[in-house]
Amino acid sequence: MVALPMKVLVTGGLGFIGSNFIRHLVSARPGWTIVNLDKQTYAGNPKNLAGLKVKTVKKDICDPKAVDAAMKGADYVVHFAAETHVDRSILDASAFIQTNVIGTQVLLDAALRHGVKRFLHVSTDEVYGSVATGHSVETDKLEPNSPYAASKAASDLLVRSYFVTHKAPVLTTRASNNYGPYQYPEKALPLMITNFMEDKPFPMYGDGRQVRDWLHAVDHARAILLVLEKGSLGEIYNVGGSFDCENRELISKVLSLMGKPSTLITPVEDRKGHDRRYALDCSKLLKLGFKHAYDFEKGLAETIEWYRKNEAWWRPLKVAGGYRTYLKKAYKK
Ligand code: NAD
Ligand code: DAU
């Protein structure tokens, strides 16, 4: 049994999954002290933690002094902070290398200095690359195909090396595509939901036959807490969802739930290096006792409803300068 920790440092808690994790932690472990270290990039939004009593330090994980101050007294670190959008990494990989690789190294060094008991690194199924058949297991070789995936694979290897070299008390989770409330509307699912709400088209990349596995962000949060408390140090745990499908099937589901016509699907040029299929073998996580709380049909309907009820959350994001500049770059017009 792991002793009850007094303090957990979360990085990237103003983002999509980090904020869902903090919300889950506040209710599942009410006695814990949570400090959130987040630079508040375009993807970080203080509204994601509205109403929660959590201290947020607005600093960069690449800044060793800021990390030292935030990590003081921390028993656990849960590391979400990252640049996360594949399309942006294709336009410019610099911030991805800086935050995802250098930032992780700065945090690992600080964790050693501070004697942190458990450091959980949140990673992704994209490090395995595209899998035509079967399911990726944690020992599979890494074949990242996008600059984003390569930066996450580099951070996974750094984490591994700190375990072997320094006996750092690390754990890594690799999750599939997350969905749920508070996801920045550049990602496929919130983009299609919010576009369809306005009767605007959704740009479907290529033939739309790429396969993704869908995991509710709250289930991801539950899995992370389980691995944090019960996982074996130095180990990696895949965290898959409860449903996988081709993108075109997902788009049809959303259209039908929202009562919108299929004419809103606009095929566009494919993403460069677009991975065809991700699929995870999650036996290791299931052996720890994990069970999904969300079935996809329920989770998707609730997510659509959340975006319907929370226009005040997403509308300003879609008209903000940074978002428009990114879209102009992406579509060259
Ligand atoms: P997000 O883009 O919504 O949020 C990222 C957060 O990190 C933001 O709050 C941002 O301000 C912060 N951040 C970025 N750079 C920083 C820096 N240098 N210093 C401090 N804070 C910084 O991301 P997300 O989708 O919630 O993903 C969180 C983590 O989960 C990432 O590590 C990602 O690789 C991983 N992951 C995401 C998914 C997914 O489907 N979204 C799936 C598997 C794994
Ligand atoms: O698999 C886990 C990964 O899932 C995470 O590590 C990443 O941080 C996260 O962004 C996500 O990556 P994807 O590239 O799979 O997600 P995205 O929402 O960008 O795209 C999902 C699928 O939809 C993908 O096959 C590309 C396609 N797509 C996406 C967009 C934005 C479109 O067809 N049109 C679009 O406009």
Short mmCIF file of C-alpha atoms and ligand atoms in Angstrom, two decimals:
data_model
loop_
_atom_site.label_atom_id
_atom_site.label_comp_id
_atom_site.label_asym_id
_atom_site.label_seq_id
_atom_site.Cartn_x
_atom_site.Cartn_y
_atom_site.Cartn_z
CA MET A 1 0.00 0.00 0.00
CA VAL A 2 1.33 3.45 -0.95
CA ALA A 3 1.31 6.02 1.89
CA LEU A 4 -1.21 8.84 1.49
CA PRO A 5 0.58 11.74 -0.22
CA MET A 6 0.17 15.27 1.00
CA LYS A 7 1.05 17.08 -2.18
CA VAL A 8 0.86 16.43 -5.92
CA LEU A 9 2.35 18.64 -8.62
CA VAL A 10 0.38 18.51 -11.86
CA THR A 11 1.88 20.04 -15.00
CA GLY A 12 -0.40 21.23 -17.82
CA GLY A 13 -3.51 21.30 -15.61
CA LEU A 14 -5.09 24.17 -17.58
CA GLY A 15 -5.31 21.92 -20.66
CA PHE A 16 -7.93 19.40 -21.69
CA ILE A 17 -6.87 16.18 -19.94
CA GLY A 18 -4.93 17.86 -17.12
CA SER A 19 -8.03 19.79 -16.04
CA ASN A 20 -10.21 16.66 -16.23
CA PHE A 21 -7.59 14.90 -14.09
CA ILE A 22 -7.53 17.68 -11.48
CA ARG A 23 -11.33 17.70 -11.29
CA HIS A 24 -11.29 13.92 -10.77
CA LEU A 25 -8.51 14.16 -8.17
CA VAL A 26 -10.31 16.85 -6.16
CA SER A 27 -13.31 14.56 -5.73
CA ALA A 28 -11.47 11.21 -5.50
CA ARG A 29 -8.71 12.36 -3.11
CA PRO A 30 -10.15 15.37 -1.24
CA GLY A 31 -7.29 15.43 1.28
CA TRP A 32 -4.59 16.04 -1.31
CA THR A 33 -2.91 19.37 -1.94
CA ILE A 34 -2.67 20.08 -5.66
CA VAL A 35 -0.30 22.55 -7.30
CA ASN A 36 -0.71 23.11 -11.04
CA LEU A 37 2.27 24.32 -13.08
CA ASP A 38 1.12 25.62 -16.47
CA LYS A 39 2.55 28.20 -18.86
CA GLN A 40 -0.94 28.91 -20.21
CA THR A 41 -0.22 28.55 -23.92
CA TYR A 42 -3.07 28.94 -26.44
CA ALA A 43 -4.28 25.51 -25.20
CA GLY A 44 -4.23 26.40 -21.49
CA ASN A 45 -7.43 27.97 -20.18
CA PRO A 46 -8.06 29.07 -16.57
CA LYS A 47 -11.81 28.54 -17.20
CA ASN A 48 -11.08 24.79 -17.32
CA LEU A 49 -10.49 24.83 -13.56
CA ALA A 50 -13.22 27.33 -12.66
CA GLY A 51 -14.68 26.71 -9.20
CA LEU A 52 -11.84 24.44 -8.06
CA LYS A 53 -9.56 25.46 -5.20
CA VAL A 54 -6.26 24.64 -6.90
CA LYS A 55 -3.15 26.80 -6.89
CA THR A 56 -1.93 27.44 -10.44
CA VAL A 57 1.61 28.68 -11.02
CA LYS A 58 1.80 30.31 -14.46
CA LYS A 59 5.33 29.27 -15.46
CA ASP A 60 7.19 27.22 -18.05
CA ILE A 61 8.25 23.63 -17.28
CA CYS A 62 11.50 24.42 -19.13
CA ASP A 63 12.40 26.96 -16.40
CA PRO A 64 14.37 25.03 -13.71
CA LYS A 65 13.90 27.73 -11.04
CA ALA A 66 10.14 27.84 -11.52
CA VAL A 67 9.99 24.04 -11.49
CA ASP A 68 12.05 23.89 -8.29
CA ALA A 69 9.73 26.31 -6.52
CA ALA A 70 6.58 24.49 -7.67
CA MET A 71 7.91 21.02 -6.83
CA LYS A 72 8.93 21.86 -3.27
CA GLY A 73 7.44 19.28 -0.91
CA ALA A 74 5.71 17.33 -3.70
CA ASP A 75 5.17 13.61 -3.08
CA TYR A 76 3.90 12.92 -6.58
CA VAL A 77 4.30 14.57 -9.98
CA VAL A 78 1.80 13.97 -12.80
CA HIS A 79 3.21 15.39 -16.01
CA PHE A 80 0.72 16.40 -18.73
CA ALA A 81 2.23 19.66 -20.01
CA ALA A 82 3.03 19.39 -23.70
CA GLU A 83 2.44 20.75 -27.15
CA THR A 84 -0.15 18.28 -28.37
CA HIS A 85 -1.56 19.04 -31.82
CA VAL A 86 -0.07 16.91 -34.61
CA ASP A 87 -0.99 19.40 -37.38
CA ARG A 88 0.84 22.22 -35.57
CA SER A 89 3.94 20.01 -35.22
CA ILE A 90 3.94 19.55 -39.00
CA LEU A 91 3.94 23.34 -39.51
CA ASP A 92 6.69 23.96 -36.91
CA ALA A 93 8.22 21.40 -34.54
CA SER A 94 10.32 23.81 -32.42
CA ALA A 95 7.93 24.27 -29.48
CA PHE A 96 7.31 20.50 -29.44
CA ILE A 97 11.00 19.70 -28.97
CA GLN A 98 11.39 22.49 -26.40
CA THR A 99 8.44 21.65 -24.16
CA ASN A 100 8.00 17.93 -24.70
CA VAL A 101 11.68 16.94 -24.59
CA ILE A 102 13.58 19.68 -22.71
CA GLY A 103 10.66 20.35 -20.36
CA THR A 104 10.46 16.67 -19.41
CA GLN A 105 14.21 16.59 -18.72
CA VAL A 106 13.96 19.68 -16.48
CA LEU A 107 11.12 18.04 -14.52
CA LEU A 108 12.96 14.72 -14.17
CA ASP A 109 16.09 16.44 -12.83
CA ALA A 110 13.99 18.39 -10.34
CA ALA A 111 12.15 15.22 -9.27
CA LEU A 112 15.51 13.62 -8.40
CA ARG A 113 16.62 16.69 -6.43
CA HIS A 114 13.35 16.86 -4.51
CA GLY A 115 13.13 13.15 -3.73
CA VAL A 116 9.70 12.86 -5.34
CA LYS A 117 8.14 9.47 -4.51
CA ARG A 118 6.35 8.88 -7.84
CA PHE A 119 6.63 10.69 -11.19
CA LEU A 120 3.97 9.78 -13.75
CA HIS A 121 4.70 10.77 -17.34
CA VAL A 122 1.60 11.04 -19.54
CA SER A 123 2.33 9.80 -23.05
CA THR A 124 0.51 8.62 -26.14
CA ASP A 125 -0.20 5.63 -28.40
CA GLU A 126 1.28 7.70 -31.27
CA VAL A 127 4.80 6.69 -30.16
CA TYR A 128 4.18 3.19 -31.58
CA GLY A 129 3.39 4.59 -35.02
CA SER A 130 0.75 3.16 -37.32
CA VAL A 131 -0.26 -0.46 -36.69
CA ALA A 132 -1.88 -2.15 -39.68
CA THR A 133 -3.13 -5.15 -37.69
CA GLY A 134 -3.10 -6.33 -34.08
CA HIS A 135 -2.52 -4.21 -30.98
CA SER A 136 0.55 -2.42 -29.62
CA VAL A 137 2.01 -3.79 -26.39
CA GLU A 138 4.20 -1.72 -24.08
CA THR A 139 7.41 -3.50 -25.17
CA ASP A 140 6.87 -2.83 -28.89
CA LYS A 141 9.48 -0.76 -30.68
CA LEU A 142 8.76 2.94 -31.06
CA GLU A 143 8.15 4.18 -34.61
CA PRO A 144 6.81 7.74 -34.26
CA ASN A 145 5.80 9.33 -37.57
CA SER A 146 4.92 12.96 -36.79
CA PRO A 147 7.23 15.49 -35.10
CA TYR A 148 4.72 15.51 -32.21
CA ALA A 149 4.92 11.72 -31.83
CA ALA A 150 8.72 11.83 -32.13
CA SER A 151 8.94 14.44 -29.34
CA LYS A 152 6.75 12.27 -27.10
CA ALA A 153 8.81 9.15 -27.91
CA ALA A 154 11.96 11.12 -27.01
CA SER A 155 10.42 12.08 -23.68
CA ASP A 156 9.38 8.46 -23.02
CA LEU A 157 12.98 7.36 -23.61
CA LEU A 158 14.30 10.07 -21.29
CA VAL A 159 11.94 8.84 -18.58
CA ARG A 160 13.16 5.28 -19.16
CA SER A 161 16.80 6.36 -18.99
CA TYR A 162 16.27 8.18 -15.65
CA PHE A 163 14.82 4.96 -14.24
CA VAL A 164 17.78 2.84 -15.41
CA THR A 165 20.51 5.38 -14.64
CA HIS A 166 19.22 7.20 -11.57
CA LYS A 167 16.58 4.76 -10.24
CA ALA A 168 14.09 7.61 -10.62
CA PRO A 169 10.62 6.48 -9.40
CA VAL A 170 8.90 6.88 -12.76
CA LEU A 171 5.78 5.49 -14.43
CA THR A 172 4.58 6.09 -17.99
CA THR A 173 1.07 5.86 -19.42
CA ARG A 174 0.35 5.77 -23.17
CA ALA A 175 -3.22 6.67 -24.00
CA SER A 176 -5.33 6.68 -27.14
CA ASN A 177 -7.44 9.58 -28.50
CA ASN A 178 -9.22 11.37 -25.68
CA TYR A 179 -12.62 13.04 -25.94
CA GLY A 180 -14.88 14.85 -23.48
CA PRO A 181 -15.44 18.34 -22.06
CA TYR A 182 -12.85 21.16 -22.22
CA GLN A 183 -11.02 19.95 -25.37
CA TYR A 184 -9.61 22.82 -27.42
CA PRO A 185 -11.63 23.03 -30.67
CA GLU A 186 -8.74 22.43 -33.07
CA LYS A 187 -8.87 18.67 -32.39
CA ALA A 188 -11.13 16.59 -34.65
CA LEU A 189 -14.05 15.85 -32.32
CA PRO A 190 -14.65 19.31 -30.77
CA LEU A 191 -13.94 20.87 -34.18
CA MET A 192 -16.66 18.82 -35.87
CA ILE A 193 -19.18 19.28 -33.04
CA THR A 194 -18.74 23.06 -32.90
CA ASN A 195 -18.66 23.40 -36.72
CA PHE A 196 -21.83 21.32 -37.10
CA MET A 197 -23.54 23.48 -34.45
CA GLU A 198 -22.99 26.39 -36.84
CA ASP A 199 -23.86 24.35 -39.97
CA LYS A 200 -20.26 24.68 -41.08
CA PRO A 201 -18.38 21.84 -42.84
CA PHE A 202 -15.84 19.53 -41.22
CA PRO A 203 -12.59 19.06 -43.18
CA MET A 204 -12.11 15.29 -43.39
CA TYR A 205 -8.48 14.43 -44.11
CA GLY A 206 -7.92 12.07 -47.07
CA ASP A 207 -10.34 9.15 -47.39
CA GLY A 208 -11.43 9.32 -43.72
CA ARG A 209 -10.61 5.63 -43.26
CA GLN A 210 -7.98 6.20 -40.56
CA VAL A 211 -8.79 4.29 -37.37
CA ARG A 212 -8.66 5.91 -33.93
CA ASP A 213 -9.49 4.46 -30.50
CA TRP A 214 -11.64 6.75 -28.31
CA LEU A 215 -11.07 7.16 -24.57
CA HIS A 216 -13.14 9.46 -22.35
CA ALA A 217 -10.89 11.99 -20.56
CA VAL A 218 -12.45 11.03 -17.21
CA ASP A 219 -11.58 7.35 -17.82
CA HIS A 220 -8.07 8.51 -18.71
CA ALA A 221 -7.94 10.45 -15.42
CA ARG A 222 -9.13 7.36 -13.50
CA ALA A 223 -6.49 5.19 -15.17
CA ILE A 224 -3.73 7.70 -14.37
CA LEU A 225 -4.70 7.80 -10.69
CA LEU A 226 -4.75 3.99 -10.58
CA VAL A 227 -1.29 3.71 -12.18
CA LEU A 228 0.04 6.51 -9.95
CA GLU A 229 -1.01 4.63 -6.81
CA LYS A 230 -0.70 0.98 -7.85
CA GLY A 231 1.62 0.81 -10.87
CA SER A 232 5.12 -0.70 -10.65
CA LEU A 233 7.94 1.80 -10.88
CA GLY A 234 9.75 1.87 -14.23
CA GLU A 235 6.76 0.34 -16.02
CA ILE A 236 4.69 1.59 -18.96
CA TYR A 237 0.89 1.16 -19.12
CA ASN A 238 -1.24 1.45 -22.27
CA VAL A 239 -4.57 3.19 -21.68
CA GLY A 240 -7.06 2.49 -24.47
CA GLY A 241 -10.68 3.47 -24.89
CA SER A 242 -13.85 1.44 -25.15
CA PHE A 243 -14.50 2.00 -28.87
CA ASP A 244 -12.55 2.31 -32.09
CA CYS A 245 -13.67 3.24 -35.60
CA GLU A 246 -12.72 4.89 -38.88
CA ASN A 247 -12.92 8.70 -38.86
CA ARG A 248 -15.72 8.66 -41.45
CA GLU A 249 -17.82 6.46 -39.13
CA LEU A 250 -17.19 8.83 -36.22
CA ILE A 251 -18.24 11.83 -38.34
CA SER A 252 -21.45 10.01 -39.40
CA LYS A 253 -22.26 9.21 -35.76
CA VAL A 254 -21.84 12.85 -34.74
CA LEU A 255 -23.92 14.08 -37.71
CA SER A 256 -26.70 11.68 -36.84
CA LEU A 257 -26.68 12.53 -33.10
CA MET A 258 -26.81 16.23 -34.02
CA GLY A 259 -29.43 15.78 -36.77
CA LYS A 260 -27.19 17.33 -39.46
CA PRO A 261 -26.77 16.36 -43.14
CA SER A 262 -23.76 14.47 -44.58
CA THR A 263 -23.20 17.38 -47.00
CA LEU A 264 -21.28 18.97 -44.09
CA ILE A 265 -18.43 16.51 -44.68
CA THR A 266 -15.75 18.17 -46.84
CA PRO A 267 -12.88 15.89 -47.93
CA VAL A 268 -9.59 17.82 -47.94
CA GLU A 269 -5.96 16.96 -48.64
CA ASP A 270 -4.63 14.31 -46.27
CA ARG A 271 -2.39 15.16 -43.29
CA LYS A 272 1.31 14.61 -44.12
CA GLY A 273 2.58 11.31 -42.66
CA HIS A 274 -0.96 10.53 -41.43
CA ASP A 275 -0.96 7.37 -39.30
CA ARG A 276 -3.55 4.94 -40.60
CA ARG A 277 -4.41 3.08 -37.41
CA TYR A 278 -3.65 3.07 -33.69
CA ALA A 279 -4.69 0.16 -31.45
CA LEU A 280 -3.60 -0.63 -27.90
CA ASP A 281 -3.39 -3.84 -25.93
CA CYS A 282 -4.41 -2.80 -22.39
CA SER A 283 -4.05 -6.16 -20.59
CA LYS A 284 -1.47 -4.69 -18.20
CA LEU A 285 -3.79 -1.87 -17.09
CA LEU A 286 -6.73 -4.26 -16.76
CA LYS A 287 -4.60 -6.48 -14.49
CA LEU A 288 -4.20 -3.49 -12.16
CA GLY A 289 -8.00 -3.56 -11.87
CA PHE A 290 -9.06 -0.89 -14.35
CA LYS A 291 -12.62 -0.81 -15.71
CA HIS A 292 -14.00 1.85 -18.06
CA ALA A 293 -16.77 4.00 -16.58
CA TYR A 294 -17.80 5.40 -19.99
CA ASP A 295 -19.26 3.55 -22.89
CA PHE A 296 -18.66 5.51 -26.11
CA GLU A 297 -22.29 6.09 -27.14
CA LYS A 298 -23.09 7.63 -23.74
CA GLY A 299 -19.82 9.57 -23.60
CA LEU A 300 -20.22 10.98 -27.12
CA ALA A 301 -23.82 12.09 -26.54
CA GLU A 302 -22.81 13.77 -23.25
CA THR A 303 -19.85 15.46 -24.94
CA ILE A 304 -22.03 16.91 -27.71
CA GLU A 305 -24.43 18.13 -25.03
CA TRP A 306 -21.53 19.73 -23.12
CA TYR A 307 -20.45 21.75 -26.19
CA ARG A 308 -24.10 22.74 -26.77
CA LYS A 309 -24.41 24.04 -23.21
CA ASN A 310 -20.97 25.65 -23.12
CA GLU A 311 -20.87 27.92 -26.16
CA ALA A 312 -19.47 30.63 -23.89
CA TRP A 313 -16.44 28.38 -23.34
CA TRP A 314 -15.57 27.46 -26.97
CA ARG A 315 -16.82 30.40 -29.05
CA PRO A 316 -14.15 32.88 -27.90
CA LEU A 317 -11.45 30.28 -28.62
CA LYS A 318 -12.53 29.92 -32.25
CA VAL A 319 -12.38 33.65 -32.95
CA ALA A 320 -9.13 34.35 -31.04
CA GLY A 321 -6.23 35.64 -33.14
CA GLY A 322 -3.92 32.69 -32.50
CA TYR A 323 -6.49 30.17 -33.70
CA ARG A 324 -7.19 32.08 -36.92
CA THR A 325 -3.47 32.54 -37.65
CA TYR A 326 -2.97 28.80 -37.20
CA LEU A 327 -5.88 27.96 -39.54
CA LYS A 328 -4.54 30.37 -42.17
CA LYS A 329 -1.14 28.67 -42.01
CA ALA A 330 -2.70 25.21 -42.10
CA TYR A 331 -4.92 25.95 -45.10
CA LYS A 332 -2.57 28.52 -46.70
CA LYS A 333 -5.34 31.08 -47.14
P1 NAD B 1 -3.62 20.35 -24.21
O1 NAD B 1 -2.94 20.83 -25.44
O2 NAD B 1 -5.09 20.48 -24.08
O3 NAD B 1 -2.97 21.05 -22.93
C1 NAD B 1 -1.60 21.17 -22.74
C2 NAD B 1 -1.36 22.02 -21.50
O4 NAD B 1 0.06 22.13 -21.29
C3 NAD B 1 -1.89 23.46 -21.65
O5 NAD B 1 -2.57 23.84 -20.49
C4 NAD B 1 -0.63 24.29 -21.85
O6 NAD B 1 -0.75 25.62 -21.39
C5 NAD B 1 0.39 23.49 -21.05
N1 NAD B 1 1.76 23.72 -21.51
C6 NAD B 1 2.24 23.63 -22.79
N2 NAD B 1 3.54 23.94 -22.82
C7 NAD B 1 3.92 24.22 -21.54
C8 NAD B 1 5.16 24.58 -20.93
N3 NAD B 1 6.26 24.73 -21.65
N4 NAD B 1 5.18 24.76 -19.59
C9 NAD B 1 4.05 24.61 -18.85
N5 NAD B 1 2.85 24.28 -19.38
C10 NAD B 1 2.79 24.09 -20.71
O7 NAD B 1 -3.16 18.84 -24.04
P2 NAD B 1 -4.01 17.52 -23.70
O8 NAD B 1 -4.71 17.08 -24.92
O9 NAD B 1 -4.74 17.75 -22.44
O10 NAD B 1 -2.81 16.48 -23.44
C11 NAD B 1 -2.19 16.39 -22.16
C12 NAD B 1 -1.13 15.31 -22.20
O11 NAD B 1 -1.71 14.05 -22.59
C13 NAD B 1 -0.01 15.57 -23.23
O12 NAD B 1 1.21 15.16 -22.67
C14 NAD B 1 -0.38 14.69 -24.41
O13 NAD B 1 0.77 14.30 -25.15
C15 NAD B 1 -1.03 13.50 -23.70
N6 NAD B 1 -2.02 12.77 -24.49
C16 NAD B 1 -3.06 13.45 -25.08
C17 NAD B 1 -4.04 12.71 -25.76
C18 NAD B 1 -5.23 13.39 -26.42
O14 NAD B 1 -6.02 12.72 -27.07
N7 NAD B 1 -5.43 14.69 -26.25
C19 NAD B 1 -3.94 11.31 -25.84
C20 NAD B 1 -2.83 10.67 -25.24
C21 NAD B 1 -1.90 11.41 -24.55
O1 DAU B 2 -3.72 9.11 -30.22
C1 DAU B 2 -3.45 10.02 -29.19
C2 DAU B 2 -3.30 11.40 -29.78
O2 DAU B 2 -4.60 11.81 -30.19
C3 DAU B 2 -2.69 12.42 -28.82
O3 DAU B 2 -1.39 12.01 -28.48
C4 DAU B 2 -2.66 13.80 -29.47
O4 DAU B 2 -2.18 14.78 -28.56
C5 DAU B 2 -4.07 14.17 -29.89
O5 DAU B 2 -4.07 15.40 -30.56
C6 DAU B 2 -4.66 13.08 -30.80
O6 DAU B 2 -3.96 13.05 -32.07
P1 DAU B 2 -4.75 12.83 -33.45
O7 DAU B 2 -3.95 13.41 -34.54
O8 DAU B 2 -5.20 11.43 -33.59
O9 DAU B 2 -6.06 13.72 -33.13
P2 DAU B 2 -6.86 14.79 -33.99
O10 DAU B 2 -8.05 15.16 -33.19
O11 DAU B 2 -6.00 15.87 -34.52
O12 DAU B 2 -7.33 13.92 -35.24
C7 DAU B 2 -8.11 12.73 -35.09
C8 DAU B 2 -8.27 12.12 -36.48
O13 DAU B 2 -9.09 13.00 -37.28
C9 DAU B 2 -6.97 11.97 -37.22
O14 DAU B 2 -6.98 10.78 -38.00
C10 DAU B 2 -6.91 13.19 -38.13
C11 DAU B 2 -8.38 13.45 -38.43
N1 DAU B 2 -8.72 14.88 -38.66
C12 DAU B 2 -8.32 15.79 -37.74
C13 DAU B 2 -8.62 17.14 -37.88
C14 DAU B 2 -8.15 18.15 -36.89
C15 DAU B 2 -9.48 15.24 -39.76
O15 DAU B 2 -9.86 14.39 -40.59
N2 DAU B 2 -9.77 16.58 -39.92
C16 DAU B 2 -9.37 17.53 -39.03
O16 DAU B 2 -9.67 18.74 -39.25
#
